[in-house]
XYZ file of N, CA and C in Angstrom:
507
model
N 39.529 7.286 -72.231
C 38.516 7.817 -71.395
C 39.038 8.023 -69.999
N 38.824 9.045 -69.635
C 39.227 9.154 -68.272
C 37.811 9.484 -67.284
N 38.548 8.888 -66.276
C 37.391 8.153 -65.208
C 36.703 9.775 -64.105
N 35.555 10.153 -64.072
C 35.445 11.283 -63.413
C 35.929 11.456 -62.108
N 36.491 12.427 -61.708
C 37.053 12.893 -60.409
C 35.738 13.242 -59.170
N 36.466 12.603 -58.546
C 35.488 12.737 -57.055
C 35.895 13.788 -56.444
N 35.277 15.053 -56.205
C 35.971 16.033 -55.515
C 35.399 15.732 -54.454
N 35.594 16.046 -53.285
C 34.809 16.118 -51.879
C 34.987 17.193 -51.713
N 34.026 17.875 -50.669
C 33.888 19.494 -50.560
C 33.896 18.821 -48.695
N 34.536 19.668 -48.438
C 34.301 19.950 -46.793
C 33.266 19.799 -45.931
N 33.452 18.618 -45.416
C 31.786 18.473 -44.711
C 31.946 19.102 -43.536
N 31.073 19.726 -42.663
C 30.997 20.426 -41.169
C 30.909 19.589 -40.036
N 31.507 19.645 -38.844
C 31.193 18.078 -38.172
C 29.796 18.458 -37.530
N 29.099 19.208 -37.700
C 27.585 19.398 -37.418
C 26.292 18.439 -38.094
N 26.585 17.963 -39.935
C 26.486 17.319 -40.527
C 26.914 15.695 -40.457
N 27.424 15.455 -39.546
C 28.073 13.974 -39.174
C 27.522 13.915 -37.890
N 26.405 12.398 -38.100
C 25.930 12.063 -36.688
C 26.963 11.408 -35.882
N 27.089 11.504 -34.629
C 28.043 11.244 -33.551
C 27.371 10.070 -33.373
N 28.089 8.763 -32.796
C 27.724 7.969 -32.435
C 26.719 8.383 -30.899
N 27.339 9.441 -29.993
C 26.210 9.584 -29.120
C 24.623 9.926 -29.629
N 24.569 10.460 -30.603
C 22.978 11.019 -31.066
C 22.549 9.833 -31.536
N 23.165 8.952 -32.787
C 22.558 8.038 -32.942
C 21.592 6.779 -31.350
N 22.580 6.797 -30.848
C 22.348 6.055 -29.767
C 21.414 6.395 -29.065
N 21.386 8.285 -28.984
C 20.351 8.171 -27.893
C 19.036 8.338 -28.559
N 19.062 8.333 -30.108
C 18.153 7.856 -31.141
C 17.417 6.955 -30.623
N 18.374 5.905 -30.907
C 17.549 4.326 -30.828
C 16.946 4.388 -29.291
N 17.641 4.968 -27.914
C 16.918 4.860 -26.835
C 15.988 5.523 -27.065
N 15.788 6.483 -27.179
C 14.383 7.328 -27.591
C 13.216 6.528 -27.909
N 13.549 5.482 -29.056
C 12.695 5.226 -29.601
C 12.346 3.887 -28.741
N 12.985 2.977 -28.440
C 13.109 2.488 -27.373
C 11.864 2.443 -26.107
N 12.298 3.588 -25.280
C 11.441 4.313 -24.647
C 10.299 4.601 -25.267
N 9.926 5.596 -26.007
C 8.724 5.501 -26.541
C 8.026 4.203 -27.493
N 8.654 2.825 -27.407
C 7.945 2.074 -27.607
C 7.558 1.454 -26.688
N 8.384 1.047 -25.309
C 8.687 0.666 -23.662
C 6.920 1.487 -23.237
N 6.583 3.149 -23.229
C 5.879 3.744 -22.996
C 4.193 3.597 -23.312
N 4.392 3.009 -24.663
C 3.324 2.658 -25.547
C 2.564 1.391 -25.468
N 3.790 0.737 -24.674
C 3.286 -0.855 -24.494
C 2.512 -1.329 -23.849
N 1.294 -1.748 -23.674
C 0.352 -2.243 -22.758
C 0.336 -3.062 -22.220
N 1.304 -4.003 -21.791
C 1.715 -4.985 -21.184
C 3.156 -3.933 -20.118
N 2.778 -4.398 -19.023
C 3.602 -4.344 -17.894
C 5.194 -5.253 -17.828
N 6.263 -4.988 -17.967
C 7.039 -5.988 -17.773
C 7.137 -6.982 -16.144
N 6.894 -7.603 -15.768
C 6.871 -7.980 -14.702
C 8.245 -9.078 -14.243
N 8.817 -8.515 -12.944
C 9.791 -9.033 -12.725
C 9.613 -9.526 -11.685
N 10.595 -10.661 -10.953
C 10.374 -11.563 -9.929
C 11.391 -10.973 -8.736
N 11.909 -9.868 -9.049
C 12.807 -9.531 -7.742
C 12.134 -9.187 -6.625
N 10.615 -8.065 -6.824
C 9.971 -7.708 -5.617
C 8.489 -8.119 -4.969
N 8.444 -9.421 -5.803
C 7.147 -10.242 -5.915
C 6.768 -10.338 -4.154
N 7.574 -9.645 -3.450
C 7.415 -9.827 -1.738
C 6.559 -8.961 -1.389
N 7.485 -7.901 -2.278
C 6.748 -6.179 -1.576
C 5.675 -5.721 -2.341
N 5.310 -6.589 -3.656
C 3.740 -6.593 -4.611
C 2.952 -7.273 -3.230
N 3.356 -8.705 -2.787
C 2.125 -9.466 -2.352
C 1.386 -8.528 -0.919
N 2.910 -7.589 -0.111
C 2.914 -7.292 0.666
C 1.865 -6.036 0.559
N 2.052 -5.181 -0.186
C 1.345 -3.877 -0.773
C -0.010 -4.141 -0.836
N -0.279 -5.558 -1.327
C -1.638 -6.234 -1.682
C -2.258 -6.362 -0.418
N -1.285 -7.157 0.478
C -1.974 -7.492 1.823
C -2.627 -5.879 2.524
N -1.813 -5.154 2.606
C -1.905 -3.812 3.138
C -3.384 -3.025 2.715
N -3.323 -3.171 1.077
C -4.767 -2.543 0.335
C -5.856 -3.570 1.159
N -6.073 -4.822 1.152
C -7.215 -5.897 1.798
C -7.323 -5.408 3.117
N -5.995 -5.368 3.928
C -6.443 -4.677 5.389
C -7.399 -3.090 5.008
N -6.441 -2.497 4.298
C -7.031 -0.962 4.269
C -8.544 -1.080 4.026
N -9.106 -1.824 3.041
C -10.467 -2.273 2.976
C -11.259 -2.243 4.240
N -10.680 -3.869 5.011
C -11.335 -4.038 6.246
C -11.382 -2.898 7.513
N -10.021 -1.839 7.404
C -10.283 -0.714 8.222
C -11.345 0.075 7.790
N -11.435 0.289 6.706
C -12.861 0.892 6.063
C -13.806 0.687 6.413
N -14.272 -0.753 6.806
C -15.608 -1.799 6.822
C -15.458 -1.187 8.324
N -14.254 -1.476 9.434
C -14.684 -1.306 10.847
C -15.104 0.170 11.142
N -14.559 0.763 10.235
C -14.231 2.285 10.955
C -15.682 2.786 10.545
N -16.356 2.690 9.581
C -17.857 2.766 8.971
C -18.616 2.333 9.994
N -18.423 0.836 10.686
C -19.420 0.167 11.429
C -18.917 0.806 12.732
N -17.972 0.969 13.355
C -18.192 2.137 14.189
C -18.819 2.931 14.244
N -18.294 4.099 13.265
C -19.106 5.107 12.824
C -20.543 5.113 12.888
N -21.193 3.956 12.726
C -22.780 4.013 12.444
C -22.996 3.800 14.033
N -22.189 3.063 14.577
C -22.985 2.824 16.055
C -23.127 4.403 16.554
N -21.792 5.486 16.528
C -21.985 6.274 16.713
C -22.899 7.245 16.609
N -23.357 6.932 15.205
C -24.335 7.939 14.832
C -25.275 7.358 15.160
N -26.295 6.246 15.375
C -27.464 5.186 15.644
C -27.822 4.889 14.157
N -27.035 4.563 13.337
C -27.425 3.763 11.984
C -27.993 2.111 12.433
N -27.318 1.768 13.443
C -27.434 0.331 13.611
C -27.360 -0.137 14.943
N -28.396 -0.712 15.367
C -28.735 -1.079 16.890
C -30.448 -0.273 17.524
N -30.834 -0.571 18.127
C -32.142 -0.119 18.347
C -32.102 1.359 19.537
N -33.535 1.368 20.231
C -33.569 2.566 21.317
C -32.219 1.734 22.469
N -32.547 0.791 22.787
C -31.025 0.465 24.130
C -29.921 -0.210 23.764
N -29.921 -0.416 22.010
C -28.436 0.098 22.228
C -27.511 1.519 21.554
N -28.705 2.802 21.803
C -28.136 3.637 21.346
C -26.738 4.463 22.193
N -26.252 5.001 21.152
C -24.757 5.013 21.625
C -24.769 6.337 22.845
N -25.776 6.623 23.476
C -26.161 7.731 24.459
C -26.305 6.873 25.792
N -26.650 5.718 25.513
C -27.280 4.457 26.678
C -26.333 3.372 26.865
N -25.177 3.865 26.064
C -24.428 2.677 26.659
C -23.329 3.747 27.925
N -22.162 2.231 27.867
C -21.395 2.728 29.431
C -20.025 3.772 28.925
N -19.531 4.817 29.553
C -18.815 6.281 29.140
C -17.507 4.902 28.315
N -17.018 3.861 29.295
C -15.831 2.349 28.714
C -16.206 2.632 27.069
N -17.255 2.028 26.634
C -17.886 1.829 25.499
C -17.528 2.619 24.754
N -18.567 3.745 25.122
C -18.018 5.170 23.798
C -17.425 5.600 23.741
N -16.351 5.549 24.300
C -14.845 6.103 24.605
C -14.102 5.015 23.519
N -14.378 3.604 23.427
C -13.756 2.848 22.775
C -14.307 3.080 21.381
N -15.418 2.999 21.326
C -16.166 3.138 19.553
C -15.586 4.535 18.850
N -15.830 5.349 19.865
C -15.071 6.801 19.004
C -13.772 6.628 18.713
N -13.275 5.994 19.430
C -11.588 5.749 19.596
C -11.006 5.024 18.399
N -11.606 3.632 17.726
C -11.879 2.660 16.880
C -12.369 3.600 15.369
N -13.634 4.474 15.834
C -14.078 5.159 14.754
C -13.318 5.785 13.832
N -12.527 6.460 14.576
C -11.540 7.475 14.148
C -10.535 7.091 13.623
N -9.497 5.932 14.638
C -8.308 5.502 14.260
C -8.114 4.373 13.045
N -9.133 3.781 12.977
C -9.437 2.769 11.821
C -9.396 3.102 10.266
N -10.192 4.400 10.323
C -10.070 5.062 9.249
C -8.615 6.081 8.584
N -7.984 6.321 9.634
C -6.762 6.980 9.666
C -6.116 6.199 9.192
N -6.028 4.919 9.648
C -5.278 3.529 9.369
C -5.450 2.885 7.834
N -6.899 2.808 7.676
C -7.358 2.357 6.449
C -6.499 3.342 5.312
N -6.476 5.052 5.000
C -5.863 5.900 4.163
C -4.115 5.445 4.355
N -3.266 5.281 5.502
C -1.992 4.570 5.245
C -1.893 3.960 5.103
N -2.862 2.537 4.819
C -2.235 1.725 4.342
C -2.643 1.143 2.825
N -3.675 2.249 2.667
C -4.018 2.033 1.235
C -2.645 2.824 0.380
N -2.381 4.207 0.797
C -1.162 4.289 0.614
C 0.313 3.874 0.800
N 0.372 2.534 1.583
C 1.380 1.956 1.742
C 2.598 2.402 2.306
N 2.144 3.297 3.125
C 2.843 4.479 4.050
C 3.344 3.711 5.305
N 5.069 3.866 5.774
C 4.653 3.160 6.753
C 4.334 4.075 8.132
N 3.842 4.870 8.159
C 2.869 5.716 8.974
C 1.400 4.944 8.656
N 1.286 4.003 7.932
C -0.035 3.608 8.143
C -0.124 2.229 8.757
N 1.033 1.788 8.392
C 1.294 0.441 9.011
C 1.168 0.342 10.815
N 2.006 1.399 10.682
C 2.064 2.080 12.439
C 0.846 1.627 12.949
N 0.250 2.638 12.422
C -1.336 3.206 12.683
C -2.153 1.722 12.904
N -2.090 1.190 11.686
C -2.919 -0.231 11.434
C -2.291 -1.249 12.649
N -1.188 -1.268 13.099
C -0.792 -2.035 14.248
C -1.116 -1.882 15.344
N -1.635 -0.476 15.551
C -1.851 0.095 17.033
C -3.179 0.183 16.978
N -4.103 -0.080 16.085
C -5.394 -0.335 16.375
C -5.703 -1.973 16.566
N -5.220 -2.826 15.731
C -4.580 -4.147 15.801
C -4.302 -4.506 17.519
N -3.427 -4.097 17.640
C -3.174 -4.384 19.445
C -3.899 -4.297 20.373
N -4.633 -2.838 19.954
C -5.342 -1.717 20.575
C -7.044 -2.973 20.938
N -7.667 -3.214 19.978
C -8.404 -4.533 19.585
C -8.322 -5.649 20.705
N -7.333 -6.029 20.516
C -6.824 -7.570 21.429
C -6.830 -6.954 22.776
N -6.068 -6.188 23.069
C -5.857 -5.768 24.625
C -7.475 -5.207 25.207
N -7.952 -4.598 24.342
C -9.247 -4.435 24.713
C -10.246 -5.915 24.966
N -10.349 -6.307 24.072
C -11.075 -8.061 24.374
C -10.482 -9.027 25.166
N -8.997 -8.432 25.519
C -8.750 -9.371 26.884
C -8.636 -9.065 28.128
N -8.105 -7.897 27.976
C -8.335 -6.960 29.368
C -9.543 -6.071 29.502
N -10.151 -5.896 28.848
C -11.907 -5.329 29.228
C -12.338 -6.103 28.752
N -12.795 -6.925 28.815
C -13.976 -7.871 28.131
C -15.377 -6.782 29.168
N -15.565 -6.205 29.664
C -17.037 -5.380 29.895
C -17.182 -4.873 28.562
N -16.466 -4.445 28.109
C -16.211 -2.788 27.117
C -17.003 -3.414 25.454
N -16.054 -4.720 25.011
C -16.997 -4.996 23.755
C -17.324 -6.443 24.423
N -17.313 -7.468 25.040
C -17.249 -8.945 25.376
C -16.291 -9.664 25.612
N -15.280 -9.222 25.107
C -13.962 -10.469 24.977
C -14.121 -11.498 24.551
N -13.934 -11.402 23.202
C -14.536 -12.310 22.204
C -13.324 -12.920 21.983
N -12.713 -13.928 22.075
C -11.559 -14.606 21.768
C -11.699 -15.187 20.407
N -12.558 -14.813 19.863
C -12.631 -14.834 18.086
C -11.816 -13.965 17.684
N -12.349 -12.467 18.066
C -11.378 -11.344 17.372
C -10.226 -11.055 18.154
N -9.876 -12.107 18.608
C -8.011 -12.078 19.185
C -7.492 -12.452 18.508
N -7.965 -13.714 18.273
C -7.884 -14.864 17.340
C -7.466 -14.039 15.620
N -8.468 -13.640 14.942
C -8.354 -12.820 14.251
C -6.944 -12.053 14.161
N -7.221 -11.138 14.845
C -6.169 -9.947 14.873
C -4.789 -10.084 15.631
N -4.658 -11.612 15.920
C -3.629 -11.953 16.280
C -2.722 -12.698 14.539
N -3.662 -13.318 13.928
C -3.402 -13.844 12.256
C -3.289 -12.802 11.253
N -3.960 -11.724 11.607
C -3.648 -10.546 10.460
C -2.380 -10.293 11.109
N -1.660 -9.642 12.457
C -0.501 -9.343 12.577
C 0.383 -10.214 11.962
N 0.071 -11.666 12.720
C 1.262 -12.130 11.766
C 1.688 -12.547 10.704
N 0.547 -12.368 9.900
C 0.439 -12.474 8.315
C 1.074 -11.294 7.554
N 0.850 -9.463 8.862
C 1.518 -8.875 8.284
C 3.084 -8.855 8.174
N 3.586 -9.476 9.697
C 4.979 -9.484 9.785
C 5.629 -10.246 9.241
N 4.884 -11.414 8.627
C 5.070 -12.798 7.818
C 5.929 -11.922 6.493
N 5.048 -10.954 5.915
C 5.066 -10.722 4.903
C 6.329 -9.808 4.835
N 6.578 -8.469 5.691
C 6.998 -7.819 6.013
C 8.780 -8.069 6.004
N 8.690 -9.033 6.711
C 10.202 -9.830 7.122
C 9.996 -10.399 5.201
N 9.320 -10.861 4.441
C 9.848 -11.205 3.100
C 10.171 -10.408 2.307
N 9.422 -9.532 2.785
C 9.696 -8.306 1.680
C 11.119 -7.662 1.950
N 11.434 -7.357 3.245
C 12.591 -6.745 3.892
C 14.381 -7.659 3.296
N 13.939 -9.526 3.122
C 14.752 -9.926 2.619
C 15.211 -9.621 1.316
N 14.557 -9.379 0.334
C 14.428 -9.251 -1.048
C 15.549 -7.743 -1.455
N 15.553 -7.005 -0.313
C 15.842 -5.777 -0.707
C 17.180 -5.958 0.651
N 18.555 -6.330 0.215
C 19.646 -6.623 0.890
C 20.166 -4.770 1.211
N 20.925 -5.180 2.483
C 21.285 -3.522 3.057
C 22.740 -3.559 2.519
């Protein structure tokens, strides 16, 4: 008995997967399982510039809250006939419009995490303090909201300087 012959016929190298296709096979699939996954991988390298981003959205909030409550004094949502915003002193409404405006400008960068909003959010921040210590006519000089906006700054720069370490030049 003789044993059958194996002929081979000419294969095309079109017909032979390359180790690159296979590979970028398995990444493919990979990826589209990576894509599909509903769980976030979470890593500990930028846990600075998450907490930091976070802090930024909570301010952006509270610029919201001031720039609104401005806003209403402006319009007379809130306060009676003497303290409408026509009857107070030119100091005053010069500051509330000023606050009105820039707060809210501030609040959109830093909800976007822009640092054009950070800017912004610092210079109303300052803007705040220097007003309650050097005009105290204008809102009172409330050494509460110095107080304040002296702890958000440095809670932001707190943060700022951690985040900045994390990410080496």
């Amino acid at each position: 008995m003789k044993a059958p012959s194996r002929s081979r016929a000419p294969t095309q190298l079109s017909e032979i997967p390359s180790r690159d296709q296979s590979r970028d096979q398995s990444r493919d699939k990979a990826m589209s399982v990576a894509a599909i996954s509903s769980e976030r991988i979470e890593t500990d390298e930028n846990v600075w510039t998450r907490r930091l981003v976070f802090f930024l959205r909570i301010m952006a909030v509270v610029s919201v809250g001031k720039g609104l409550y401005h806003w209403a004094q402006v319009t007379g949502f809130i306060g009676g006939e003497e303290d409408a915003f026509e009857n107070q002193a030119m100091a005053w409404q010069t500051a509330t419009v000023y606050f009105a405006v820039i707060e809210l400008v501030a609040a959109v960068g830093l909800w976007l995490a822009t640092p054009w909003g950070a800017v912004v959010w610092l210079t109303t921040v300052v803007s705040m303090a220097v007003i309650e210590l050097m005009f105290p006519g204008i809102y009172g000089g409330s050494l509460t909201v110095v107080g304040l906006e002296a702890v958000m700054l440095a809670a932001y720069l707190a943060l700022a300087w951690m985040a900045a370490r994390e990410r080496p030049p």
